[in-house]
Amino acid sequence: MEKGPRKRILVTGGAGFIGSHAAVALHEAGYAPVIIDDLRNSRKSAVKGIESLLSVPVEWHRVDCGDAEAMKPVFKQPVHGAIHFAADKAVGESVAHPEKYFDNNVGGTARFVAQLRNHGVQHLVFSSSCTVYGEAEELPVSEDAPILPAASPYGYTKQACEDLLRITHAAAEGQLGISILRYFNPIGAHPSAHLGELPLGPPPNLVPYLLQAVAGNSGPLIVFGDNYPTPDGTCIRDYLHVCDLAEAHVAALRWLEQHQGALDVFNLGTGRGTSVKEVITAFHLATGLDVPHKIGDRRPGDVTAIYADAAKADEVLGWRTTRSLEDCLRDAWRWQQRLQDTPS
Ligand code: WQD
């Protein structure tokens, strides 16, 4: 990183789970993360967590990134790039309120990207998801796999955002470079326990729910079906550490700096599939604790298995995961214990 003032990188949704970890990785890589978050799905405590971890103040604007008027002060100083995390992501909620998801996820992205173009920002990293693949026919799934019907309105919004970005990239004629990152299943927490996934509302995902069950804050973990056509009957996913994922955003930004005006898409995963039962076993290996659980019915919308062909991010971005599943679960449990010790 060359010397001189740190380059400002807007991080929308920067008080969220992945956004806050990305803000830390950006600072550690020599950039100045600028948190843009209206706290509709996050808490100010995450910004404090970033500052206590870095021991420096972090620039933060409590605004909706899609509100161009409210965003004007953000652009008063030069903006070098942006990472767009801000979105609604609860799959179940998207089924009940698809219009909210399209307005915020797709409309919000369009309104934010228009601002970037108006202010001559040249680098955009976009938070997409493996959910765009639907029920992938071939595993591991690579970036050139067909985009099949999504399993939820949430998935459709990510597909629509990717189309929006490709069309906008062409219209910008090289003035806006975009890297689209398709996350598999991010889990874990920063090993310092200053950052982690805040359980806002009922935890919709496996690991947050597993942690609540182990902590005794909820009933046993319900395993959503053990009669799938997989070795142990439970669904298979590609779980990666949130810190690995955060570091991939720095690699994607560096790639854009070296390839002005480029557009490309990358899977971010370990390349390995792990079943629900294997996660439960790994948690015991990592912590010595058992996960109270029982088998329940399948969850509508679940795909049987999906995991990444992770070769392209390695070859093009020079990024790969380095932390193990046990590292993820150990760090997640440490964060859960910190949450238990510090009542909100
Ligand atoms: C994982 C596995 C469940 C909870 C979603 C989004 C995806 C991404 C990650 C944003 C599945 C099983 C879960 C539980 C269980 N989000 N499970 N009991 O559905 O793979 O992906 O979150 O980008 O886009 O779609 O993640 O953690 O909900 O489920 O058995 O209480 O755990 O059936 O097999 P999913 P998940």
XYZ file of C-alpha atoms and ligand atoms in Angstrom:
380
model
C 0.000 0.000 0.000
C 1.634 3.275 -1.074
C 2.205 5.945 1.593
C 0.149 9.127 1.925
C -3.392 9.577 3.277
C -5.461 6.410 3.419
C -7.885 6.017 0.511
C -11.537 6.174 1.590
C -13.612 3.075 0.819
C -17.370 3.274 1.432
C -18.678 0.180 3.221
C -22.481 0.104 3.002
C -23.969 -2.177 5.642
C -20.631 -1.722 7.398
C -22.148 -2.278 10.846
C -23.393 -5.691 9.742
C -21.832 -9.117 10.187
C -19.666 -9.278 7.053
C -19.391 -5.514 6.557
C -17.841 -4.931 9.977
C -15.243 -7.642 9.413
C -14.497 -6.174 5.970
C -13.995 -2.720 7.512
C -11.321 -4.186 9.783
C -9.615 -5.964 6.872
C -9.643 -2.729 4.829
C -7.995 -0.761 7.628
C -5.387 -3.500 8.121
C -4.657 -3.298 4.374
C -4.025 0.467 4.611
C -7.389 1.838 3.459
C -9.793 4.090 5.372
C -13.142 2.277 5.683
C -16.141 4.656 5.770
C -19.109 2.903 7.405
C -22.464 3.714 5.794
C -25.232 2.092 7.807
C -28.713 3.237 8.916
C -28.819 0.465 11.559
C -32.060 -1.039 10.268
C -30.438 -4.515 10.477
C -27.454 -3.816 12.712
C -26.342 -2.126 15.917
C -24.018 0.788 16.677
C -22.127 -1.574 18.985
C -20.572 -3.101 15.858
C -18.974 0.255 14.973
C -17.647 0.464 18.539
C -16.341 -3.095 18.159
C -14.428 -2.107 15.016
C -12.942 0.934 16.773
C -11.942 -1.005 19.882
C -10.353 -3.716 17.749
C -8.415 -1.184 15.628
C -7.865 1.333 18.460
C -8.691 4.148 16.018
C -11.892 6.108 15.337
C -13.743 5.012 12.215
C -15.694 7.404 9.963
C -19.376 6.450 10.182
C -22.511 7.912 8.637
C -25.901 6.773 9.924
C -27.657 7.070 6.571
C -29.425 4.947 3.984
C -26.875 4.476 1.192
C -29.721 4.764 -1.339
C -30.652 8.273 -0.174
C -28.589 10.553 -2.451
C -29.498 13.712 -0.478
C -28.441 12.240 2.866
C -25.303 10.824 1.269
C -24.005 14.183 -0.022
C -21.734 14.826 3.019
C -20.072 11.433 2.427
C -18.884 12.535 -1.002
C -17.452 15.871 0.155
C -14.065 14.133 0.440
C -12.639 11.882 -2.311
C -14.019 8.339 -2.464
C -11.627 5.755 -3.914
C -13.961 2.779 -3.966
C -16.999 1.133 -2.415
C -18.112 -2.229 -1.082
C -21.883 -2.664 -1.164
C -23.145 -5.037 1.550
C -26.358 -3.244 2.522
C -29.319 -5.517 1.784
C -32.042 -7.520 3.449
C -30.997 -11.182 3.575
C -33.525 -13.219 5.542
C -34.662 -15.864 3.077
C -37.904 -16.605 4.917
C -38.840 -12.926 5.241
C -38.231 -12.440 1.522
C -40.952 -15.007 0.804
C -43.451 -13.026 2.902
C -42.367 -9.551 1.681
C -40.797 -9.805 -1.800
C -41.659 -6.186 -2.630
C -39.583 -4.970 0.342
C -36.664 -7.102 -0.850
C -36.785 -5.838 -4.427
C -37.124 -2.230 -3.324
C -34.233 -2.354 -0.866
C -31.884 -4.862 -2.467
C -32.357 -3.969 -6.134
C -33.668 -0.387 -5.908
C -31.168 0.460 -3.191
C -28.297 -0.889 -5.274
C -29.431 1.112 -8.316
C -29.677 4.318 -6.255
C -26.270 3.734 -4.669
C -24.477 2.918 -7.939
C -25.954 6.050 -9.563
C -24.230 8.092 -6.839
C -20.926 6.328 -7.444
C -21.123 7.167 -11.145
C -22.124 10.788 -10.458
C -19.091 11.187 -8.201
C -16.630 9.409 -10.496
C -15.964 6.485 -8.142
C -14.111 3.839 -10.147
C -14.138 0.644 -8.031
C -17.152 -1.271 -6.736
C -17.127 -4.622 -4.934
C -20.602 -6.162 -4.723
C -21.880 -8.654 -2.160
C -23.705 -11.403 -4.008
C -24.522 -14.944 -2.963
C -24.295 -18.572 -4.068
C -28.068 -18.530 -3.858
C -28.046 -17.124 -7.420
C -27.212 -20.660 -8.648
C -30.471 -22.153 -7.397
C -30.296 -25.958 -7.241
C -26.971 -26.303 -9.075
C -26.893 -29.393 -11.286
C -23.115 -29.882 -11.147
C -20.960 -29.736 -7.992
C -18.672 -28.091 -7.138
C -20.405 -25.110 -8.763
C -18.242 -22.792 -10.876
C -18.874 -19.166 -11.860
C -19.945 -20.156 -15.376
C -22.635 -22.520 -14.091
C -26.104 -21.690 -15.431
C -28.164 -19.273 -13.345
C -31.236 -21.342 -12.474
C -34.486 -20.177 -10.881
C -33.638 -18.943 -7.395
C -34.982 -20.737 -4.326
C -36.389 -17.500 -2.821
C -37.216 -13.862 -3.616
C -33.977 -13.006 -1.802
C -32.105 -15.082 -4.377
C -33.986 -13.394 -7.219
C -32.906 -9.967 -5.898
C -29.265 -11.039 -5.994
C -29.702 -12.277 -9.569
C -31.378 -8.972 -10.492
C -28.586 -6.966 -8.849
C -25.984 -8.868 -10.851
C -27.873 -8.094 -14.075
C -28.197 -4.434 -13.034
C -24.444 -4.230 -12.421
C -23.500 -5.870 -15.728
C -25.746 -3.457 -17.658
C -24.485 -0.441 -15.686
C -20.876 -1.535 -16.203
C -21.447 -1.504 -19.993
C -23.132 1.908 -19.831
C -20.236 3.326 -17.802
C -17.821 2.393 -20.629
C -14.851 1.548 -18.431
C -15.391 4.297 -15.855
C -16.634 1.878 -13.195
C -14.892 -1.409 -12.420
C -17.052 -3.993 -10.657
C -16.218 -7.292 -8.954
C -19.184 -9.453 -7.995
C -18.496 -11.801 -5.066
C -20.749 -14.840 -4.612
C -20.513 -15.875 -0.962
C -21.184 -19.397 0.115
C -21.964 -19.762 3.832
C -20.047 -17.279 6.014
C -19.794 -18.294 9.694
C -17.590 -17.611 12.691
C -16.410 -14.338 14.223
C -13.266 -12.301 14.666
C -10.950 -14.252 17.038
C -10.731 -11.161 19.279
C -14.487 -11.516 20.011
C -14.834 -7.771 19.358
C -16.933 -8.584 16.261
C -19.428 -11.269 15.351
C -22.911 -12.001 14.133
C -25.468 -10.172 16.293
C -28.570 -12.334 16.839
C -31.110 -9.701 15.798
C -34.410 -11.524 15.964
C -34.759 -15.281 15.621
C -31.491 -16.591 14.121
C -32.410 -17.839 10.622
C -29.088 -19.557 9.979
C -27.524 -22.773 11.202
C -24.564 -21.571 13.264
C -26.300 -18.686 15.119
C -29.082 -21.118 16.044
C -26.588 -23.808 17.038
C -24.864 -21.321 19.355
C -28.169 -20.365 21.030
C -28.957 -24.047 21.586
C -25.544 -24.750 23.147
C -25.832 -21.605 25.302
C -29.220 -22.820 26.532
C -30.963 -19.693 25.222
C -33.278 -21.749 23.030
C -34.516 -25.268 22.597
C -32.409 -27.877 20.849
C -31.152 -27.196 17.357
C -33.630 -28.640 14.874
C -31.833 -30.390 12.029
C -34.034 -29.662 9.019
C -34.251 -33.157 7.612
C -31.933 -36.153 7.587
C -33.438 -37.941 4.603
C -31.657 -36.084 1.810
C -29.650 -38.032 -0.786
C -26.345 -37.239 0.961
C -23.934 -39.538 2.864
C -25.475 -38.793 6.283
C -28.870 -37.592 5.036
C -28.396 -33.915 5.963
C -27.862 -30.959 3.621
C -24.414 -29.996 2.463
C -23.053 -26.428 2.316
C -19.683 -24.654 1.947
C -18.938 -22.912 5.266
C -16.154 -20.337 5.325
C -14.729 -18.090 8.042
C -16.027 -14.528 7.961
C -12.439 -13.245 8.319
C -11.388 -15.177 5.203
C -14.403 -13.697 3.443
C -13.521 -10.171 4.617
C -9.984 -10.520 3.271
C -11.381 -11.548 -0.123
C -12.935 -8.070 -0.430
C -9.515 -6.448 -0.092
C -8.155 -8.821 -2.750
C -11.087 -7.937 -5.048
C -10.479 -4.207 -4.536
C -6.759 -4.628 -5.310
C -7.717 -6.556 -8.459
C -9.945 -3.665 -9.593
C -7.118 -1.187 -8.988
C -4.888 -3.272 -11.247
C -7.603 -3.832 -13.900
C -9.240 -0.436 -14.333
C -12.842 -0.647 -15.442
C -12.961 -4.469 -15.407
C -15.979 -6.618 -14.515
C -15.806 -10.161 -13.181
C -17.534 -12.549 -10.780
C -15.942 -14.818 -8.146
C -17.106 -17.644 -5.910
C -15.964 -17.263 -2.316
C -15.926 -20.617 -0.578
C -13.611 -23.327 0.687
C -14.370 -25.694 -2.208
C -15.430 -28.342 0.328
C -18.950 -29.492 1.192
C -19.916 -30.041 4.850
C -23.167 -31.551 6.122
C -25.214 -30.282 9.051
C -24.264 -33.339 11.098
C -20.586 -32.727 10.304
C -20.930 -29.151 11.599
C -22.358 -30.511 14.851
C -19.435 -32.950 15.166
C -16.897 -30.234 14.309
C -18.344 -27.963 16.998
C -17.751 -30.696 19.582
C -14.178 -31.213 18.337
C -13.536 -27.443 18.477
C -15.061 -26.753 21.895
C -15.576 -30.082 23.693
C -19.279 -29.187 23.949
C -22.242 -31.159 22.661
C -24.949 -29.501 20.579
C -28.443 -30.329 21.880
C -30.281 -31.215 18.671
C -33.067 -33.267 17.189
C -34.155 -34.189 13.699
C -37.084 -32.222 12.266
C -38.834 -31.786 8.956
C -37.140 -30.444 5.869
C -37.188 -26.642 5.438
C -38.969 -25.518 2.235
C -36.537 -23.951 -0.223
C -33.446 -25.778 0.998
C -31.219 -27.140 -1.744
C -29.736 -30.586 -1.018
C -26.142 -29.579 -1.558
C -24.081 -26.683 -2.826
C -20.370 -25.936 -2.515
C -17.927 -23.834 -4.496
C -15.424 -24.463 -7.195
C -13.063 -21.955 -5.548
C -10.270 -22.076 -8.139
C -10.965 -18.790 -9.918
C -10.612 -16.555 -6.833
C -7.340 -18.343 -6.089
C -5.966 -17.954 -9.632
C -7.232 -14.421 -10.353
C -7.438 -12.723 -6.946
C -4.731 -14.730 -5.214
C -7.278 -15.439 -2.452
C -8.213 -18.722 -0.764
C -9.604 -19.653 2.628
C -7.010 -20.332 5.337
C -9.131 -21.016 8.426
C -10.653 -24.437 9.175
C -14.236 -25.308 10.067
C -13.084 -25.872 13.654
C -11.510 -22.368 13.642
C -14.864 -20.944 12.512
C -16.802 -22.721 15.238
C -14.285 -22.021 17.995
C -14.320 -18.307 17.120
C -18.118 -18.315 16.883
C -18.420 -19.861 20.350
C -15.968 -17.350 21.834
C -18.146 -14.542 20.404
C -21.300 -16.158 21.829
C -19.685 -16.340 25.259
C -18.728 -12.626 24.991
C -22.359 -11.816 24.111
C -23.540 -13.779 27.153
C -21.100 -11.893 29.407
C -22.004 -8.416 28.152
C -25.786 -7.990 28.378
C -26.914 -5.632 25.583
C -27.600 -24.079 6.262
C -28.030 -25.527 6.460
C -30.398 -25.844 6.641
C -30.902 -23.778 10.467
C -28.615 -18.835 3.533
C -28.874 -17.931 2.369
C -27.568 -17.623 1.680
C -26.615 -17.036 2.676
C -26.433 -17.962 3.858
C -26.751 -14.628 2.437
C -29.259 -25.878 5.651
C -29.691 -26.240 7.938
C -30.338 -24.312 9.307
C -31.430 -24.648 11.454
C -30.801 -26.533 10.106
N -27.059 -15.765 3.103
N -30.294 -25.660 9.146
N -31.354 -26.003 11.234
O -29.945 -21.583 3.742
O -27.613 -22.468 3.145
O -28.057 -20.032 3.071
O -27.721 -18.201 4.413
O -26.128 -14.493 1.448
O -27.821 -16.738 0.628
O -29.702 -18.623 1.452
O -27.947 -21.172 5.259
O -27.531 -21.445 7.653
O -29.938 -21.115 6.867
O -28.763 -23.261 6.431
O -30.755 -27.770 9.918
O -31.955 -24.232 12.531
O -28.373 -25.708 7.822
O -31.395 -26.791 6.342
O -29.105 -27.196 5.210
P -28.465 -21.423 3.762
P -28.576 -21.687 6.631
